[in-house]
Each structure stands twice: as structure tokens, then as C-alpha cells.
mmCIF file of C-alpha atoms and ligand atoms in Angstrom:
data_model
loop_
_atom_site.group_PDB
_atom_site.id
_atom_site.type_symbol
_atom_site.label_atom_id
_atom_site.label_comp_id
_atom_site.label_asym_id
_atom_site.label_seq_id
_atom_site.Cartn_x
_atom_site.Cartn_y
_atom_site.Cartn_z
ATOM 1 C CA MET A 14 -14.400 1.549 15.789
ATOM 2 C CA ASN A 15 -13.131 -0.530 18.656
ATOM 3 C CA ILE A 16 -11.754 1.802 21.313
ATOM 4 C CA ASP A 17 -9.732 -0.900 23.091
ATOM 5 C CA HIS A 18 -8.011 -1.658 19.843
ATOM 6 C CA LEU A 19 -7.168 2.029 19.468
ATOM 7 C CA ARG A 20 -5.798 2.234 22.997
ATOM 8 C CA SER A 21 -3.798 -0.961 22.815
ATOM 9 C CA ASN A 22 -2.014 0.283 19.723
ATOM 10 C CA GLY A 23 -1.303 3.655 21.276
ATOM 11 C CA HIS A 24 0.328 6.398 19.307
ATOM 12 C CA ARG A 25 3.833 6.108 17.988
ATOM 13 C CA ASN A 26 5.904 9.079 16.872
ATOM 14 C CA GLY A 27 2.851 11.284 17.224
ATOM 15 C CA ARG A 28 1.107 9.490 14.354
ATOM 16 C CA SER A 29 -1.959 7.396 14.728
ATOM 17 C CA ALA A 30 -0.800 3.817 14.977
ATOM 18 C CA LEU A 31 -4.157 2.279 14.208
ATOM 19 C CA VAL A 32 -2.980 0.169 11.304
ATOM 20 C CA GLN A 33 -4.731 -2.944 10.191
ATOM 21 C CA ARG A 34 -2.394 -5.726 9.122
ATOM 22 C CA LYS A 35 -4.756 -8.605 8.462
ATOM 23 C CA PRO A 36 -6.701 -8.338 5.195
ATOM 24 C CA LYS A 37 -10.335 -7.290 5.552
ATOM 25 C CA ARG A 38 -12.967 -9.871 4.594
ATOM 26 C CA VAL A 39 -15.501 -8.676 2.071
ATOM 27 C CA ASP A 40 -19.259 -9.241 2.215
ATOM 28 C CA TYR A 41 -19.404 -11.188 -1.051
ATOM 29 C CA PRO A 42 -23.214 -11.488 -1.533
ATOM 30 C CA ARG A 43 -23.481 -7.762 -0.911
ATOM 31 C CA LEU A 44 -20.780 -7.039 -3.493
ATOM 32 C CA LEU A 45 -22.598 -9.210 -6.023
ATOM 33 C CA ALA A 46 -25.856 -7.318 -5.475
ATOM 34 C CA LEU A 47 -23.970 -4.027 -5.638
ATOM 35 C CA GLY A 48 -22.335 -4.945 -8.944
ATOM 36 C CA ARG A 49 -25.755 -5.488 -10.436
ATOM 37 C CA GLU A 50 -27.032 -2.274 -8.857
ATOM 38 C CA LEU A 51 -24.076 -0.356 -10.311
ATOM 39 C CA LEU A 52 -24.965 -1.509 -13.826
ATOM 40 C CA LEU A 53 -28.547 -0.371 -13.303
ATOM 41 C CA ALA A 54 -27.423 2.984 -11.891
ATOM 42 C CA ILE A 55 -25.392 3.776 -15.005
ATOM 43 C CA GLY A 56 -28.307 2.885 -17.264
ATOM 44 C CA GLU A 57 -27.166 -0.565 -18.338
ATOM 45 C CA ASP A 58 -29.131 -3.768 -18.597
ATOM 46 C CA PRO A 59 -27.500 -6.408 -16.374
ATOM 47 C CA GLU A 60 -29.274 -9.116 -18.375
ATOM 48 C CA ARG A 61 -27.842 -8.178 -21.745
ATOM 49 C CA GLU A 62 -25.229 -10.374 -23.295
ATOM 50 C CA GLY A 63 -21.774 -9.389 -22.151
ATOM 51 C CA LEU A 64 -22.931 -8.108 -18.778
ATOM 52 C CA GLN A 65 -24.500 -11.212 -17.276
ATOM 53 C CA GLU A 66 -21.281 -12.303 -15.571
ATOM 54 C CA THR A 67 -20.013 -8.786 -14.884
ATOM 55 C CA PRO A 68 -21.342 -8.418 -11.304
ATOM 56 C CA ARG A 69 -19.657 -11.712 -10.401
ATOM 57 C CA ARG A 70 -16.350 -10.704 -12.025
ATOM 58 C CA TRP A 71 -16.545 -7.323 -10.335
ATOM 59 C CA ALA A 72 -17.246 -8.890 -6.928
ATOM 60 C CA ASP A 73 -14.397 -11.366 -7.502
ATOM 61 C CA SER A 74 -11.922 -8.614 -8.279
ATOM 62 C CA TRP A 75 -12.883 -6.679 -5.149
ATOM 63 C CA ARG A 76 -12.541 -9.816 -3.058
ATOM 64 C CA GLU A 77 -9.185 -10.627 -4.580
ATOM 65 C CA PHE A 78 -7.940 -7.089 -3.975
ATOM 66 C CA MET A 79 -9.206 -6.692 -0.412
ATOM 67 C CA GLU A 80 -8.401 -10.203 0.804
ATOM 68 C CA TYR A 81 -4.884 -10.259 -0.613
ATOM 69 C CA ASP A 82 -2.563 -12.182 1.658
ATOM 70 C CA PRO A 83 1.082 -11.049 1.547
ATOM 71 C CA GLY A 84 2.309 -14.211 3.282
ATOM 72 C CA THR A 85 5.098 -13.986 5.822
ATOM 73 C CA THR A 86 6.519 -10.486 6.093
ATOM 74 C CA GLU A 87 8.421 -10.697 9.351
ATOM 75 C CA THR A 88 11.360 -13.005 8.610
ATOM 76 C CA THR A 89 14.527 -11.338 9.828
ATOM 77 C CA PHE A 90 18.021 -12.605 10.445
ATOM 78 C CA SER A 91 20.746 -11.098 12.542
ATOM 79 C CA SER A 92 23.662 -9.340 10.968
ATOM 80 C CA SER A 93 26.619 -7.282 12.106
ATOM 81 C CA ALA A 94 26.499 -5.165 8.937
ATOM 82 C CA SER A 95 24.896 -2.222 10.674
ATOM 83 C CA ASP A 96 26.824 0.406 8.723
ATOM 84 C CA GLN A 97 25.443 -0.630 5.343
ATOM 85 C CA MET A 98 22.588 0.939 3.542
ATOM 86 C CA VAL A 99 20.233 -1.567 1.963
ATOM 87 C CA CYS A 100 18.136 -0.386 -0.982
ATOM 88 C CA VAL A 101 15.359 -2.196 -2.741
ATOM 89 C CA SER A 102 13.727 -0.580 -5.734
ATOM 90 C CA GLY A 103 11.554 -1.557 -8.666
ATOM 91 C CA ILE A 104 8.653 -2.741 -6.544
ATOM 92 C CA ARG A 105 5.417 -1.985 -8.362
ATOM 93 C CA VAL A 106 2.119 -2.052 -6.532
ATOM 94 C CA ALA A 107 -1.458 -1.332 -7.492
ATOM 95 C CA SER A 108 -3.661 0.332 -4.935
ATOM 96 C CA LEU A 109 -7.018 2.080 -4.712
ATOM 97 C CA CYS A 110 -7.414 5.799 -4.073
ATOM 98 C CA GLU A 111 -9.745 6.153 -1.119
ATOM 99 C CA HIS A 112 -11.151 9.450 -2.403
ATOM 100 C CA HIS A 113 -12.390 8.121 -5.752
ATOM 101 C CA LEU A 114 -12.194 4.308 -5.470
ATOM 102 C CA LEU A 115 -10.035 4.422 -8.576
ATOM 103 C CA PRO A 116 -6.716 2.633 -9.023
ATOM 104 C CA PHE A 117 -3.288 4.092 -8.712
ATOM 105 C CA TRP A 118 0.047 2.461 -9.418
ATOM 106 C CA CYS A 119 3.195 3.129 -7.469
ATOM 107 C CA ASP A 120 6.842 2.339 -8.008
ATOM 108 C CA VAL A 121 8.227 1.862 -4.539
ATOM 109 C CA SER A 122 11.841 2.237 -3.426
ATOM 110 C CA ILE A 123 12.842 1.401 0.116
ATOM 111 C CA GLY A 124 16.111 2.043 1.902
ATOM 112 C CA TYR A 125 17.148 1.290 5.449
ATOM 113 C CA ILE A 126 20.187 0.908 7.611
ATOM 114 C CA PRO A 127 19.740 -2.181 9.772
ATOM 115 C CA ASN A 128 20.517 -2.207 13.494
ATOM 116 C CA GLU A 129 21.037 -5.907 14.060
ATOM 117 C CA LYS A 130 18.015 -7.375 12.355
ATOM 118 C CA VAL A 131 18.065 -7.663 8.582
ATOM 119 C CA LEU A 132 14.879 -8.183 6.669
ATOM 120 C CA GLY A 133 14.707 -10.933 4.024
ATOM 121 C CA LEU A 134 14.834 -9.457 0.532
ATOM 122 C CA SER A 135 11.412 -10.650 -0.655
ATOM 123 C CA LYS A 136 9.764 -9.126 2.412
ATOM 124 C CA PHE A 137 10.008 -5.557 1.138
ATOM 125 C CA ALA A 138 7.718 -6.268 -1.791
ATOM 126 C CA ARG A 139 5.360 -8.212 0.452
ATOM 127 C CA ILE A 140 5.155 -5.318 2.910
ATOM 128 C CA ALA A 141 4.528 -2.831 0.098
ATOM 129 C CA GLN A 142 1.791 -5.076 -1.339
ATOM 130 C CA GLN A 143 0.264 -5.633 2.075
ATOM 131 C CA PHE A 144 -0.405 -1.929 2.569
ATOM 132 C CA ALA A 145 -1.292 -1.259 -1.070
ATOM 133 C CA HIS A 146 -4.179 -3.743 -0.979
ATOM 134 C CA ARG A 147 -6.676 -1.491 0.748
ATOM 135 C CA LEU A 148 -8.257 1.915 0.252
ATOM 136 C CA GLN A 149 -5.245 4.117 0.380
ATOM 137 C CA LEU A 150 -3.523 7.456 -0.166
ATOM 138 C CA GLN A 151 -0.055 7.527 -1.651
ATOM 139 C CA GLU A 152 1.437 9.571 1.212
ATOM 140 C CA GLN A 153 -0.088 7.269 3.794
ATOM 141 C CA LEU A 154 1.124 4.179 1.935
ATOM 142 C CA GLY A 155 4.724 5.413 2.210
ATOM 143 C CA GLN A 156 4.363 6.073 5.930
ATOM 144 C CA GLN A 157 2.815 2.694 6.622
ATOM 145 C CA ILE A 158 5.610 0.905 4.761
ATOM 146 C CA ALA A 159 8.223 2.869 6.742
ATOM 147 C CA ASP A 160 6.421 2.179 10.047
ATOM 148 C CA GLU A 161 6.295 -1.524 9.293
ATOM 149 C CA ILE A 162 10.001 -1.758 8.492
ATOM 150 C CA THR A 163 10.784 -0.001 11.763
ATOM 151 C CA ARG A 164 8.400 -2.269 13.652
ATOM 152 C CA ILE A 165 9.934 -5.453 12.247
ATOM 153 C CA THR A 166 13.636 -4.544 12.212
ATOM 154 C CA GLY A 167 13.833 -2.005 15.022
ATOM 155 C CA THR A 168 15.738 0.594 12.983
ATOM 156 C CA GLN A 169 14.575 4.194 12.767
ATOM 157 C CA ASN A 170 16.725 4.792 9.681
ATOM 158 C CA VAL A 171 14.229 4.188 6.929
ATOM 159 C CA ALA A 172 13.499 5.895 3.614
ATOM 160 C CA VAL A 173 10.614 5.218 1.266
ATOM 161 C CA VAL A 174 10.067 6.908 -2.098
ATOM 162 C CA LEU A 175 6.912 6.379 -4.108
ATOM 163 C CA LYS A 176 6.241 7.440 -7.672
ATOM 164 C CA GLY A 177 2.570 7.154 -8.362
ATOM 165 C CA GLU A 178 0.290 7.348 -11.356
ATOM 166 C CA HIS A 179 -3.271 8.061 -10.372
ATOM 167 C CA TYR A 180 -6.213 7.105 -12.515
ATOM 168 C CA CYS A 181 -8.325 9.729 -10.755
ATOM 169 C CA MET A 182 -5.938 12.304 -12.167
ATOM 170 C CA THR A 183 -5.298 10.914 -15.649
ATOM 171 C CA ALA A 184 -8.821 9.761 -16.534
ATOM 172 C CA ARG A 185 -11.110 12.179 -14.742
ATOM 173 C CA GLY A 186 -10.936 15.691 -13.328
ATOM 174 C CA ILE A 187 -8.092 17.505 -15.097
ATOM 175 C CA ARG A 188 -7.344 14.445 -17.322
ATOM 176 C CA SER A 189 -3.689 15.185 -17.301
ATOM 177 C CA PRO A 190 -1.001 12.550 -17.197
ATOM 178 C CA GLY A 191 1.296 13.097 -14.299
ATOM 179 C CA ARG A 192 3.374 11.391 -11.727
ATOM 180 C CA MET A 193 3.239 12.134 -8.076
ATOM 181 C CA THR A 194 6.362 11.579 -6.038
ATOM 182 C CA SER A 195 6.261 11.357 -2.280
ATOM 183 C CA SER A 196 8.986 10.462 0.145
ATOM 184 C CA VAL A 197 9.354 9.487 3.750
ATOM 185 C CA MET A 198 12.823 10.141 5.205
ATOM 186 C CA ARG A 199 13.485 9.106 8.759
ATOM 187 C CA GLY A 200 16.500 8.937 11.063
ATOM 188 C CA VAL A 201 19.798 9.526 9.266
ATOM 189 C CA PHE A 202 18.005 9.771 5.927
ATOM 190 C CA ARG A 203 16.468 12.953 7.282
ATOM 191 C CA THR A 204 19.405 14.332 9.277
ATOM 192 C CA GLU A 205 22.332 13.409 6.998
ATOM 193 C CA SER A 206 22.127 14.903 3.548
ATOM 194 C CA LEU A 207 24.965 12.696 2.250
ATOM 195 C CA THR A 208 23.094 9.539 3.271
ATOM 196 C CA ARG A 209 19.920 10.859 1.716
ATOM 197 C CA MET A 210 21.722 11.735 -1.521
ATOM 198 C CA GLU A 211 23.400 8.334 -1.659
ATOM 199 C CA PHE A 212 19.985 6.681 -1.320
ATOM 200 C CA LEU A 213 18.419 8.876 -3.987
ATOM 201 C CA ARG A 214 21.307 8.151 -6.347
ATOM 202 C CA LEU A 215 21.016 4.383 -5.741
ATOM 203 C CA ILE A 216 17.331 4.313 -6.582
ATOM 204 C CA GLU A 217 17.581 6.431 -9.723
HETATM 205 ZN ZN1 ZN B 326 -8.240 9.915 -6.232
#
């Protein structure tokens, strides 16, 4: 880990602010070899019909996931509507649990009260996708989305609710279907229960 990078980011709000924004590049030849190795490790024959192209498809899907580019996420415009709550819900992202390397899906709802800078509507989904496309934990995903909205718009009044379905829970281990809900409430969403309730009602 690059120490200068750590220092230059510093620590915001007591949380580690070492957040990577640019997608990571994969080592594609290594992924290809690993795909083949994986088939061998589970007792398969990589040469049999049906599996010959599997290492390539597998490497492609990892590359596509890890190198996902969310496009422009920082377009803001100024607004005087600083007393309005803005809610965006129905954003669905797929991510990868960093404990099991298995997928999880999250429905993301975001609320914020802008200071002066208002974020373009499509940017919320882009920001959520940006942080979903990496090895992740649901709780951390919510915090990173909230941090990013604060960083771009300058407001501390941000709420993020995630409802996640985790493959590592439904298909292995206890094999029980279940949804995990996590929320990040900051600024007035934390201190004002009426604001929080209004947000929760709007995203229902
Ligand atoms: Zn997991």
C-alpha cells in the first residue's frame, strides 16, 4: 500500500478515507490461467466440450466487473432549493462479497438535502454502481456512497438505505433466503426523526 496516498487522503469523520475511485485493471492473462486452474481444482476437464471457452468467459466477466467505468459522476448544478429533500430509489446494483467472492444484489435508496450544489439525477445510480463494482461489504458500500455524495455536493445531510440479497447466505452456509437492510443516516437524517421518517416513507 502506498503510504503517501494514505496520507494525502487523510481521515475524514474518523473513518478511513482511503477510497479508490478509478476502476482497478485486471491481470487478464493471469485470470485466464486461473480460470483453467479453477476447473482443474474442482475435478473438471478444461478440454471437454462445453468447458473449452469457460476460462475465457470467466476472465471476461471478471474484467468487465472490475473495470466497470461509471462515466461522469460529478456533474452538479447550483440551486437555491436547499430546503428540499431529494430522494432517489429503485437503483439496483450487483456487487461481490469480499468474504466469499460471491455476488450480492442491493436495492439502493439515496436521500439528501442539497446545500447549493445539486447532483444530476443519473449520477446517483452511477455513484452506486461505481462503488458496487469491486470487492465489497454491504455496510461499506452504503458508507462509500454517502461519502461520495458529501464529497461532490458538500452537504452533510445524506441518507443511504440498502436492501441486499447475498448469494453467500442463500446458496451456501445456512442456505436461507433473507434480505439484509443497512442504513447510513447523516446530518439531519440522524438528528431529526421527522426528516428521517419522511425519507423512509418516501422510499417505501
Ligand atoms: Zn459473503
